[in-house]
mmCIF file of C-alpha atoms in Angstrom:
data_model
loop_
_atom_site.group_PDB
_atom_site.id
_atom_site.type_symbol
_atom_site.label_atom_id
_atom_site.label_comp_id
_atom_site.label_asym_id
_atom_site.label_seq_id
_atom_site.Cartn_x
_atom_site.Cartn_y
_atom_site.Cartn_z
ATOM 1 C CA MET A 1 -25.231 -95.871 96.469
ATOM 2 C CA ARG A 2 -25.086 -92.268 95.284
ATOM 3 C CA LEU A 3 -22.165 -90.744 93.434
ATOM 4 C CA PRO A 4 -20.116 -88.264 95.468
ATOM 5 C CA ASP A 5 -19.843 -84.684 94.299
ATOM 6 C CA PHE A 6 -17.172 -83.919 91.700
ATOM 7 C CA GLN A 7 -16.649 -81.393 88.938
ATOM 8 C CA LEU A 8 -16.977 -82.867 85.442
ATOM 9 C CA HIS A 9 -14.916 -81.363 82.616
ATOM 10 C CA LYS A 10 -15.625 -82.051 78.941
ATOM 11 C CA PRO A 11 -12.740 -80.904 76.728
ATOM 12 C CA ALA A 12 -13.356 -81.119 72.978
ATOM 13 C CA ASN A 13 -9.704 -81.635 72.072
ATOM 14 C CA LEU A 14 -6.238 -82.068 73.577
ATOM 15 C CA ALA A 15 -5.637 -78.313 73.619
ATOM 16 C CA GLN A 16 -8.610 -77.780 75.924
ATOM 17 C CA ALA A 17 -7.513 -80.732 78.048
ATOM 18 C CA SER A 18 -4.065 -79.148 78.406
ATOM 19 C CA SER A 19 -5.619 -75.909 79.654
ATOM 20 C CA LEU A 20 -7.562 -77.837 82.272
ATOM 21 C CA LEU A 21 -4.513 -79.730 83.483
ATOM 22 C CA GLN A 22 -2.587 -76.488 84.086
ATOM 23 C CA ASN A 23 -4.935 -75.756 86.987
ATOM 24 C CA LEU A 24 -5.052 -79.271 88.454
ATOM 25 C CA GLU A 25 -2.526 -81.133 90.566
ATOM 26 C CA GLU A 26 -1.801 -84.842 90.324
ATOM 27 C CA GLY A 27 -4.163 -86.705 92.625
ATOM 28 C CA GLU A 28 -6.942 -84.151 92.105
ATOM 29 C CA PHE A 29 -8.438 -85.642 88.939
ATOM 30 C CA ASP A 30 -9.311 -88.811 87.043
ATOM 31 C CA TRP A 31 -9.693 -89.469 83.344
ATOM 32 C CA LEU A 32 -13.160 -90.741 82.434
ATOM 33 C CA GLY A 33 -13.804 -92.927 79.390
ATOM 34 C CA GLY A 34 -17.128 -94.739 79.441
ATOM 35 C CA GLY A 35 -17.280 -94.631 83.224
ATOM 36 C CA THR A 36 -18.596 -98.187 83.486
ATOM 37 C CA ASP A 37 -15.960 -99.082 86.088
ATOM 38 C CA LEU A 38 -14.736 -95.747 87.456
ATOM 39 C CA LEU A 39 -18.164 -94.479 88.479
ATOM 40 C CA CYS A 40 -18.928 -97.757 90.260
ATOM 41 C CA ASN A 41 -15.716 -97.309 92.234
ATOM 42 C CA TYR A 42 -16.737 -93.751 93.053
ATOM 43 C CA LYS A 43 -20.038 -95.005 94.434
ATOM 44 C CA TRP A 44 -18.048 -97.336 96.660
ATOM 45 C CA ARG A 45 -15.835 -94.377 97.695
ATOM 46 C CA ILE A 46 -12.688 -95.907 96.161
ATOM 47 C CA GLN A 47 -10.022 -93.263 95.480
ATOM 48 C CA ASN A 48 -12.506 -90.496 94.655
ATOM 49 C CA ARG A 49 -11.238 -87.307 93.002
ATOM 50 C CA ASP A 50 -12.672 -83.796 93.045
ATOM 51 C CA HIS A 51 -12.296 -83.397 89.281
ATOM 52 C CA VAL A 52 -13.130 -85.820 86.461
ATOM 53 C CA ILE A 53 -12.024 -85.142 82.887
ATOM 54 C CA SER A 54 -14.157 -86.856 80.277
ATOM 55 C CA THR A 55 -12.332 -88.152 77.194
ATOM 56 C CA ARG A 56 -15.523 -88.866 75.261
ATOM 57 C CA GLY A 57 -15.418 -85.627 73.296
ATOM 58 C CA ILE A 58 -11.668 -85.382 72.662
ATOM 59 C CA ALA A 59 -11.388 -85.472 68.889
ATOM 60 C CA GLU A 60 -7.881 -86.953 68.834
ATOM 61 C CA LEU A 61 -9.151 -90.026 70.693
ATOM 62 C CA LEU A 62 -11.916 -90.705 68.189
ATOM 63 C CA ASP A 63 -10.325 -90.427 64.751
ATOM 64 C CA SER A 64 -9.616 -93.467 62.582
ATOM 65 C CA GLN A 65 -6.156 -94.195 61.220
ATOM 66 C CA PRO A 66 -4.836 -97.227 59.299
ATOM 67 C CA GLY A 67 -3.124 -99.809 61.483
ATOM 68 C CA SER A 68 -4.280 -98.364 64.788
ATOM 69 C CA LEU A 69 -7.276 -98.087 67.076
ATOM 70 C CA ALA A 70 -8.328 -94.829 68.725
ATOM 71 C CA ALA A 71 -8.518 -95.258 72.500
ATOM 72 C CA GLY A 72 -11.863 -93.448 72.679
ATOM 73 C CA ARG A 73 -13.700 -95.913 70.442
ATOM 74 C CA THR A 74 -16.462 -97.748 72.263
ATOM 75 C CA LEU A 75 -16.391 -101.515 72.501
ATOM 76 C CA TRP A 76 -19.647 -101.616 70.547
ATOM 77 C CA GLU A 77 -18.026 -99.718 67.659
ATOM 78 C CA ILE A 78 -15.145 -102.195 67.601
ATOM 79 C CA GLU A 79 -17.545 -105.129 67.797
ATOM 80 C CA GLN A 80 -19.477 -103.848 64.777
ATOM 81 C CA ASP A 81 -16.435 -103.001 62.628
ATOM 82 C CA PRO A 82 -16.242 -105.417 59.626
ATOM 83 C CA VAL A 83 -12.652 -104.422 58.774
ATOM 84 C CA LEU A 84 -11.454 -105.288 62.282
ATOM 85 C CA ALA A 85 -13.437 -108.520 62.206
ATOM 86 C CA GLU A 86 -11.558 -109.565 59.068
ATOM 87 C CA ARG A 87 -8.081 -108.473 60.178
ATOM 88 C CA TYR A 88 -8.213 -109.193 63.914
ATOM 89 C CA PRO A 89 -11.104 -111.598 64.525
ATOM 90 C CA ALA A 90 -9.900 -112.584 68.002
ATOM 91 C CA LEU A 91 -10.044 -108.948 69.134
ATOM 92 C CA VAL A 92 -13.620 -108.517 67.945
ATOM 93 C CA ALA A 93 -14.606 -111.868 69.470
ATOM 94 C CA ALA A 94 -13.087 -110.881 72.831
ATOM 95 C CA VAL A 95 -14.894 -107.533 72.738
ATOM 96 C CA SER A 96 -18.220 -109.263 72.087
ATOM 97 C CA ARG A 97 -17.871 -111.222 75.357
ATOM 98 C CA ILE A 98 -17.158 -108.251 77.615
ATOM 99 C CA ALA A 99 -19.903 -107.379 80.105
ATOM 100 C CA THR A 100 -23.242 -106.735 78.341
ATOM 101 C CA PRO A 101 -24.357 -104.993 75.116
ATOM 102 C CA VAL A 102 -25.519 -101.960 77.093
ATOM 103 C CA ILE A 103 -22.158 -101.587 78.834
ATOM 104 C CA ARG A 104 -20.268 -102.062 75.557
ATOM 105 C CA ARG A 105 -22.174 -99.069 74.154
ATOM 106 C CA SER A 106 -20.383 -96.854 76.701
ATOM 107 C CA ALA A 107 -17.149 -98.659 77.619
ATOM 108 C CA THR A 108 -14.078 -97.733 75.581
ATOM 109 C CA LEU A 109 -10.978 -99.485 74.320
ATOM 110 C CA GLY A 110 -8.760 -97.238 76.419
ATOM 111 C CA GLY A 111 -10.886 -97.802 79.487
ATOM 112 C CA ASN A 112 -10.572 -101.573 79.164
ATOM 113 C CA LEU A 113 -6.789 -101.419 78.812
ATOM 114 C CA LEU A 114 -6.505 -99.023 81.775
ATOM 115 C CA LEU A 115 -9.020 -100.954 83.879
ATOM 116 C CA ASP A 116 -8.339 -100.562 87.571
ATOM 117 C CA THR A 117 -7.330 -103.666 89.492
ATOM 118 C CA ARG A 118 -9.960 -105.433 91.558
ATOM 119 C CA CYS A 119 -10.012 -107.309 94.862
ATOM 120 C CA TRP A 120 -12.652 -108.933 97.032
ATOM 121 C CA HIS A 121 -11.534 -106.716 99.931
ATOM 122 C CA LEU A 122 -11.591 -103.517 97.849
ATOM 123 C CA ASN A 123 -14.641 -103.514 95.596
ATOM 124 C CA GLN A 124 -17.215 -103.235 98.361
ATOM 125 C CA THR A 125 -19.076 -100.382 99.984
ATOM 126 C CA VAL A 126 -17.047 -98.154 102.279
ATOM 127 C CA GLU A 127 -19.060 -99.418 105.257
ATOM 128 C CA TRP A 128 -18.223 -103.048 104.393
ATOM 129 C CA ARG A 129 -14.520 -102.239 104.021
ATOM 130 C CA ARG A 130 -14.339 -100.450 107.367
ATOM 131 C CA ALA A 131 -16.167 -103.291 109.113
ATOM 132 C CA HIS A 132 -13.781 -105.882 107.665
ATOM 133 C CA GLY A 133 -10.490 -104.055 108.034
ATOM 134 C CA SER A 134 -10.371 -102.661 104.487
ATOM 135 C CA CYS A 135 -7.251 -103.176 102.340
ATOM 136 C CA LEU A 136 -3.950 -101.610 101.349
ATOM 137 C CA LYS A 137 -5.457 -99.916 98.290
ATOM 138 C CA ALA A 138 -8.136 -98.140 100.316
ATOM 139 C CA GLU A 139 -8.101 -97.300 104.017
ATOM 140 C CA ALA A 140 -5.691 -99.897 105.488
ATOM 141 C CA GLU A 141 -1.887 -100.068 105.726
ATOM 142 C CA ILE A 142 -1.459 -103.754 104.856
ATOM 143 C CA CYS A 143 -2.734 -106.100 102.160
ATOM 144 C CA ARG A 144 -5.393 -108.520 103.375
ATOM 145 C CA VAL A 145 -4.367 -111.111 100.769
ATOM 146 C CA MET A 146 -0.571 -111.187 100.828
ATOM 147 C CA PRO A 147 1.220 -112.727 103.831
ATOM 148 C CA ASP A 148 3.472 -110.594 106.022
ATOM 149 C CA PRO A 149 4.699 -107.942 105.512
ATOM 150 C CA GLY A 150 1.735 -107.347 103.180
ATOM 151 C CA ASP A 151 3.178 -104.127 101.782
ATOM 152 C CA VAL A 152 2.452 -104.878 98.099
ATOM 153 C CA CYS A 153 -1.010 -104.701 96.554
ATOM 154 C CA VAL A 154 -1.966 -107.846 94.617
ATOM 155 C CA ALA A 155 -5.383 -106.717 93.392
ATOM 156 C CA THR A 156 -6.208 -108.488 90.130
ATOM 157 C CA TYR A 157 -6.169 -106.978 86.655
ATOM 158 C CA SER A 158 -9.295 -108.166 84.821
ATOM 159 C CA GLY A 159 -9.279 -106.517 81.400
ATOM 160 C CA ASP A 160 -10.123 -108.800 78.474
ATOM 161 C CA LEU A 161 -8.442 -106.993 75.588
ATOM 162 C CA ALA A 162 -4.877 -106.707 76.893
ATOM 163 C CA PRO A 163 -3.959 -110.417 76.492
ATOM 164 C CA VAL A 164 -5.325 -110.486 72.943
ATOM 165 C CA LEU A 165 -3.437 -107.329 71.999
ATOM 166 C CA LEU A 166 -0.291 -108.676 73.656
ATOM 167 C CA VAL A 167 -0.450 -111.718 71.411
ATOM 168 C CA TYR A 168 -0.955 -109.482 68.370
ATOM 169 C CA GLY A 169 2.188 -107.547 69.398
ATOM 170 C CA ALA A 170 0.477 -104.202 69.984
ATOM 171 C CA GLU A 171 1.985 -100.895 71.068
ATOM 172 C CA VAL A 172 0.239 -98.082 72.918
ATOM 173 C CA GLU A 173 0.688 -94.393 72.162
ATOM 174 C CA LEU A 174 0.660 -92.028 75.120
ATOM 175 C CA ALA A 175 0.575 -88.220 75.099
ATOM 176 C CA ARG A 176 1.516 -85.744 77.804
ATOM 177 C CA PRO A 177 0.973 -81.976 77.901
ATOM 178 C CA GLU A 178 3.909 -79.589 77.614
ATOM 179 C CA ALA A 179 4.233 -76.194 79.295
ATOM 180 C CA ASP A 180 3.335 -74.379 76.077
ATOM 181 C CA GLY A 181 0.043 -76.263 75.747
ATOM 182 C CA SER A 182 1.238 -78.705 73.096
ATOM 183 C CA TRP A 183 1.270 -82.466 73.554
ATOM 184 C CA GLN A 184 4.255 -84.783 73.258
ATOM 185 C CA SER A 185 3.473 -88.367 72.271
ATOM 186 C CA ARG A 186 5.466 -91.554 72.649
ATOM 187 C CA LYS A 187 4.972 -95.232 71.893
ATOM 188 C CA ILE A 188 5.653 -98.146 74.191
ATOM 189 C CA SER A 189 5.176 -101.874 73.741
ATOM 190 C CA LEU A 190 2.061 -103.091 75.527
ATOM 191 C CA ALA A 191 4.228 -105.834 77.038
ATOM 192 C CA GLU A 192 6.297 -103.126 78.794
ATOM 193 C CA PHE A 193 3.374 -100.911 79.759
ATOM 194 C CA TYR A 194 2.137 -102.567 82.946
ATOM 195 C CA GLN A 195 3.831 -102.856 86.333
ATOM 196 C CA GLU A 196 3.056 -105.679 88.745
ATOM 197 C CA ASP A 197 1.662 -103.521 91.498
ATOM 198 C CA GLY A 198 -2.070 -103.338 92.073
ATOM 199 C CA ILE A 199 -1.855 -99.668 93.097
ATOM 200 C CA ARG A 200 0.667 -98.129 90.676
ATOM 201 C CA ARG A 201 -0.334 -100.449 87.778
ATOM 202 C CA PHE A 202 1.870 -98.865 85.083
ATOM 203 C CA ARG A 203 5.644 -98.644 84.735
ATOM 204 C CA ASP A 204 6.024 -94.991 83.840
ATOM 205 C CA LYS A 205 2.648 -93.603 82.789
ATOM 206 C CA GLY A 206 2.189 -90.221 84.435
ATOM 207 C CA ALA A 207 -1.159 -89.111 85.814
ATOM 208 C CA ARG A 208 -1.281 -86.362 83.182
ATOM 209 C CA GLU A 209 -0.583 -88.717 80.298
ATOM 210 C CA ILE A 210 -3.480 -89.915 78.208
ATOM 211 C CA LEU A 211 -3.771 -93.074 76.126
ATOM 212 C CA LEU A 212 -4.266 -91.961 72.535
ATOM 213 C CA ARG A 213 -4.121 -95.039 70.354
ATOM 214 C CA VAL A 214 -3.278 -98.704 70.115
ATOM 215 C CA HIS A 215 -0.980 -99.580 67.225
ATOM 216 C CA LEU A 216 -0.943 -103.049 65.666
ATOM 217 C CA PRO A 217 2.055 -104.171 63.591
ATOM 218 C CA GLN A 218 1.505 -104.921 59.930
ATOM 219 C CA GLU A 219 2.115 -108.636 60.451
ATOM 220 C CA ALA A 220 -0.488 -108.902 63.227
ATOM 221 C CA SER A 221 -3.235 -109.963 60.819
ATOM 222 C CA ALA A 222 -1.102 -112.974 59.821
ATOM 223 C CA TRP A 223 -1.434 -114.430 63.331
ATOM 224 C CA THR A 224 -4.122 -116.946 64.265
ATOM 225 C CA VAL A 225 -5.340 -115.867 67.704
ATOM 226 C CA ASN A 226 -7.940 -117.162 70.145
ATOM 227 C CA TYR A 227 -9.031 -115.971 73.592
ATOM 228 C CA GLN A 228 -10.665 -118.112 76.267
ATOM 229 C CA LYS A 229 -12.048 -116.799 79.539
ATOM 230 C CA LEU A 230 -13.359 -118.168 82.808
ATOM 231 C CA ARG A 231 -16.107 -116.350 84.702
ATOM 232 C CA LEU A 232 -19.035 -117.086 86.980
ATOM 233 C CA ARG A 233 -21.684 -116.204 84.396
ATOM 234 C CA GLU A 234 -21.383 -116.171 80.633
ATOM 235 C CA ALA A 235 -22.314 -112.493 80.593
ATOM 236 C CA PHE A 236 -21.571 -109.366 82.594
ATOM 237 C CA ASP A 237 -18.886 -110.799 84.925
ATOM 238 C CA PHE A 238 -15.215 -109.940 84.860
ATOM 239 C CA PRO A 239 -12.914 -112.853 83.962
ATOM 240 C CA GLU A 240 -11.671 -115.050 86.780
ATOM 241 C CA GLY A 241 -8.981 -116.179 84.375
ATOM 242 C CA GLY A 242 -8.227 -115.542 80.728
ATOM 243 C CA VAL A 243 -5.773 -117.014 78.217
ATOM 244 C CA ALA A 244 -4.975 -115.750 74.735
ATOM 245 C CA ALA A 245 -2.984 -117.954 72.378
ATOM 246 C CA GLY A 246 -1.493 -116.908 69.057
ATOM 247 C CA VAL A 247 0.263 -118.875 66.342
ATOM 248 C CA ARG A 248 2.093 -117.654 63.273
ATOM 249 C CA TRP A 249 1.805 -120.526 60.843
ATOM 250 C CA GLN A 250 4.305 -121.300 58.129
ATOM 251 C CA ALA A 251 3.833 -124.250 55.751
ATOM 252 C CA GLY A 252 1.517 -125.954 58.237
ATOM 253 C CA ARG A 253 3.842 -125.562 61.196
ATOM 254 C CA ALA A 254 3.844 -123.185 64.144
ATOM 255 C CA ALA A 255 6.713 -120.867 63.286
ATOM 256 C CA GLU A 256 6.022 -118.781 66.404
ATOM 257 C CA ILE A 257 3.720 -119.182 69.406
ATOM 258 C CA ARG A 258 2.582 -116.643 71.987
ATOM 259 C CA LEU A 259 0.608 -117.057 75.202
ATOM 260 C CA ALA A 260 -0.794 -114.240 77.341
ATOM 261 C CA THR A 261 -2.951 -114.236 80.463
ATOM 262 C CA THR A 262 -5.263 -111.924 82.340
ATOM 263 C CA ALA A 263 -6.951 -112.084 85.773
ATOM 264 C CA TYR A 264 -4.126 -114.185 87.234
ATOM 265 C CA ALA A 265 -2.001 -111.295 88.522
ATOM 266 C CA SER A 266 -2.002 -107.530 88.929
ATOM 267 C CA ILE A 267 -1.069 -107.198 85.261
ATOM 268 C CA PRO A 268 -1.755 -108.990 81.983
ATOM 269 C CA GLU A 269 1.300 -111.056 81.089
ATOM 270 C CA LEU A 270 3.051 -112.537 78.075
ATOM 271 C CA HIS A 271 4.769 -115.895 78.669
ATOM 272 C CA PRO A 272 7.436 -116.240 75.963
ATOM 273 C CA GLU A 273 9.575 -118.580 78.046
ATOM 274 C CA LEU A 274 6.854 -121.251 77.950
ATOM 275 C CA CYS A 275 6.601 -121.336 74.158
ATOM 276 C CA GLN A 276 10.239 -121.596 73.126
ATOM 277 C CA GLY A 277 10.422 -125.375 72.856
ATOM 278 C CA PHE A 278 7.284 -125.776 70.756
ATOM 279 C CA ALA A 279 7.984 -123.560 67.747
ATOM 280 C CA GLY A 280 8.427 -125.463 64.498
ATOM 281 C CA GLY A 281 5.979 -128.205 65.385
ATOM 282 C CA THR A 282 2.353 -128.795 64.494
ATOM 283 C CA LEU A 283 0.918 -128.345 68.015
ATOM 284 C CA GLU A 284 -0.340 -131.872 68.450
ATOM 285 C CA GLU A 285 -2.475 -132.762 71.448
ATOM 286 C CA SER A 286 0.598 -133.686 73.513
ATOM 287 C CA ASP A 287 2.117 -130.258 72.814
ATOM 288 C CA ARG A 288 -1.070 -128.469 73.811
ATOM 289 C CA GLN A 289 -1.245 -130.558 76.971
ATOM 290 C CA ALA A 290 2.349 -129.730 77.861
ATOM 291 C CA LEU A 291 1.870 -126.012 77.242
ATOM 292 C CA GLY A 292 -1.264 -126.020 79.362
ATOM 293 C CA GLU A 293 0.519 -127.702 82.248
ATOM 294 C CA ALA A 294 3.439 -125.297 81.967
ATOM 295 C CA LEU A 295 1.096 -122.314 82.102
ATOM 296 C CA MET A 296 -0.786 -123.783 85.061
ATOM 297 C CA ALA A 297 2.527 -124.109 86.919
ATOM 298 C CA LYS A 298 3.439 -120.515 86.074
ATOM 299 C CA VAL A 299 0.331 -118.601 87.179
ATOM 300 C CA ARG A 300 -0.122 -117.639 90.827
ATOM 301 C CA PRO A 301 -3.725 -116.540 91.426
ATOM 302 C CA MET A 302 -4.483 -114.965 94.791
ATOM 303 C CA LYS A 303 -7.466 -115.447 97.079
ATOM 304 C CA ASN A 304 -9.095 -112.164 96.122
ATOM 305 C CA THR A 305 -11.832 -113.083 93.623
ATOM 306 C CA ALA A 306 -15.030 -115.123 93.736
ATOM 307 C CA MET A 307 -13.476 -118.417 92.600
ATOM 308 C CA SER A 308 -10.824 -120.280 94.547
ATOM 309 C CA PRO A 309 -7.176 -119.857 93.525
ATOM 310 C CA ALA A 310 -6.774 -123.630 93.129
ATOM 311 C CA TYR A 311 -9.646 -123.866 90.645
ATOM 312 C CA ARG A 312 -8.519 -120.815 88.695
ATOM 313 C CA LYS A 313 -5.011 -122.262 88.494
ATOM 314 C CA LYS A 314 -6.259 -125.611 87.146
ATOM 315 C CA MET A 315 -8.464 -123.844 84.637
ATOM 316 C CA ALA A 316 -5.434 -122.003 83.217
ATOM 317 C CA ALA A 317 -4.379 -125.307 81.643
ATOM 318 C CA VAL A 318 -7.874 -125.932 80.283
ATOM 319 C CA LEU A 319 -8.186 -122.438 78.825
ATOM 320 C CA CYS A 320 -4.728 -122.742 77.278
ATOM 321 C CA ARG A 321 -5.546 -126.062 75.591
ATOM 322 C CA ARG A 322 -8.835 -124.712 74.286
ATOM 323 C CA ALA A 323 -7.221 -121.588 72.861
ATOM 324 C CA LEU A 324 -4.415 -123.554 71.199
ATOM 325 C CA LEU A 325 -6.855 -126.076 69.750
ATOM 326 C CA ALA A 326 -8.913 -123.225 68.268
ATOM 327 C CA CYS A 327 -5.719 -121.871 66.675
ATOM 328 C CA VAL A 328 -4.953 -125.287 65.191
ATOM 329 C CA GLU A 329 -8.462 -125.655 63.820
ATOM 330 C CA ALA A 330 -8.322 -122.156 62.267
ATOM 331 C CA ALA A 331 -4.832 -122.589 60.802
ATOM 332 C CA PRO A 332 -4.497 -121.642 57.124
ATOM 333 C CA GLN A 333 -4.087 -124.536 54.740
ATOM 334 C CA PRO A 334 -0.459 -125.028 53.624
#
């Protein structure tokens, strides 16, 4: 498949990006990070735009600051960063299992967090979609997955880094252009960033807003975190299910527990309600079993990926137990 025609813009900083946006309407443009997902969608004629604004050269998205990650950093740069490996080993480990080394050279942190939702009925060639009735996110008026009335898109979010960053308690910093060419930034908890709608995807992120940075709280490095993922192949494929578990240990006991999932809904999700009864314990095998079963009961995978919903649902318990066990094994000695 060939890419459709579009005009590529390469601003060197936010000021140049602001000038570009003054001449573009919402719906006319896309932001481009590494392009490893967006350009594939363009080849499949999924929501193509006439203008594409590359973020690869925007200086403000590439600088390093203590306690935060620039959204323009490539996954390869994060994977190779020894400071991040020491402070947030689960993040670096999750990055190392995304796609392939070649893709990680181009894909960015921001691109993974803003990854478009996917569906078996959507991510096909335009000819395939038209022959099979398409879907709500493309050319049809109803969702092929949801029962009647089928007016909500349930395409699956499949980013790997969001659940890990949710467990670490991350915030995202967004910036929007003002009329005078300046940019106004704001921070929002990652847990409040996403909206469970496969089309809209975000609660209040405007089309003109850009993801600048991911901020990690000072206490994040004190958490023991592990991420487990299910996929068809052990390389390249998007997750069919993913579970991140985090434990804040205190004197050999789990003072606080967090669980987050990806690829089970249109958004990555934290599940604080499942963990409330287990804080203060030592996360014995029976506790890990109970948490796994509770998570399995909570997730509601749809029939829109390669694996069956029933299998993905059962594997949520397995992934949860594995992640919790890894946290127990890596717990600091009291």
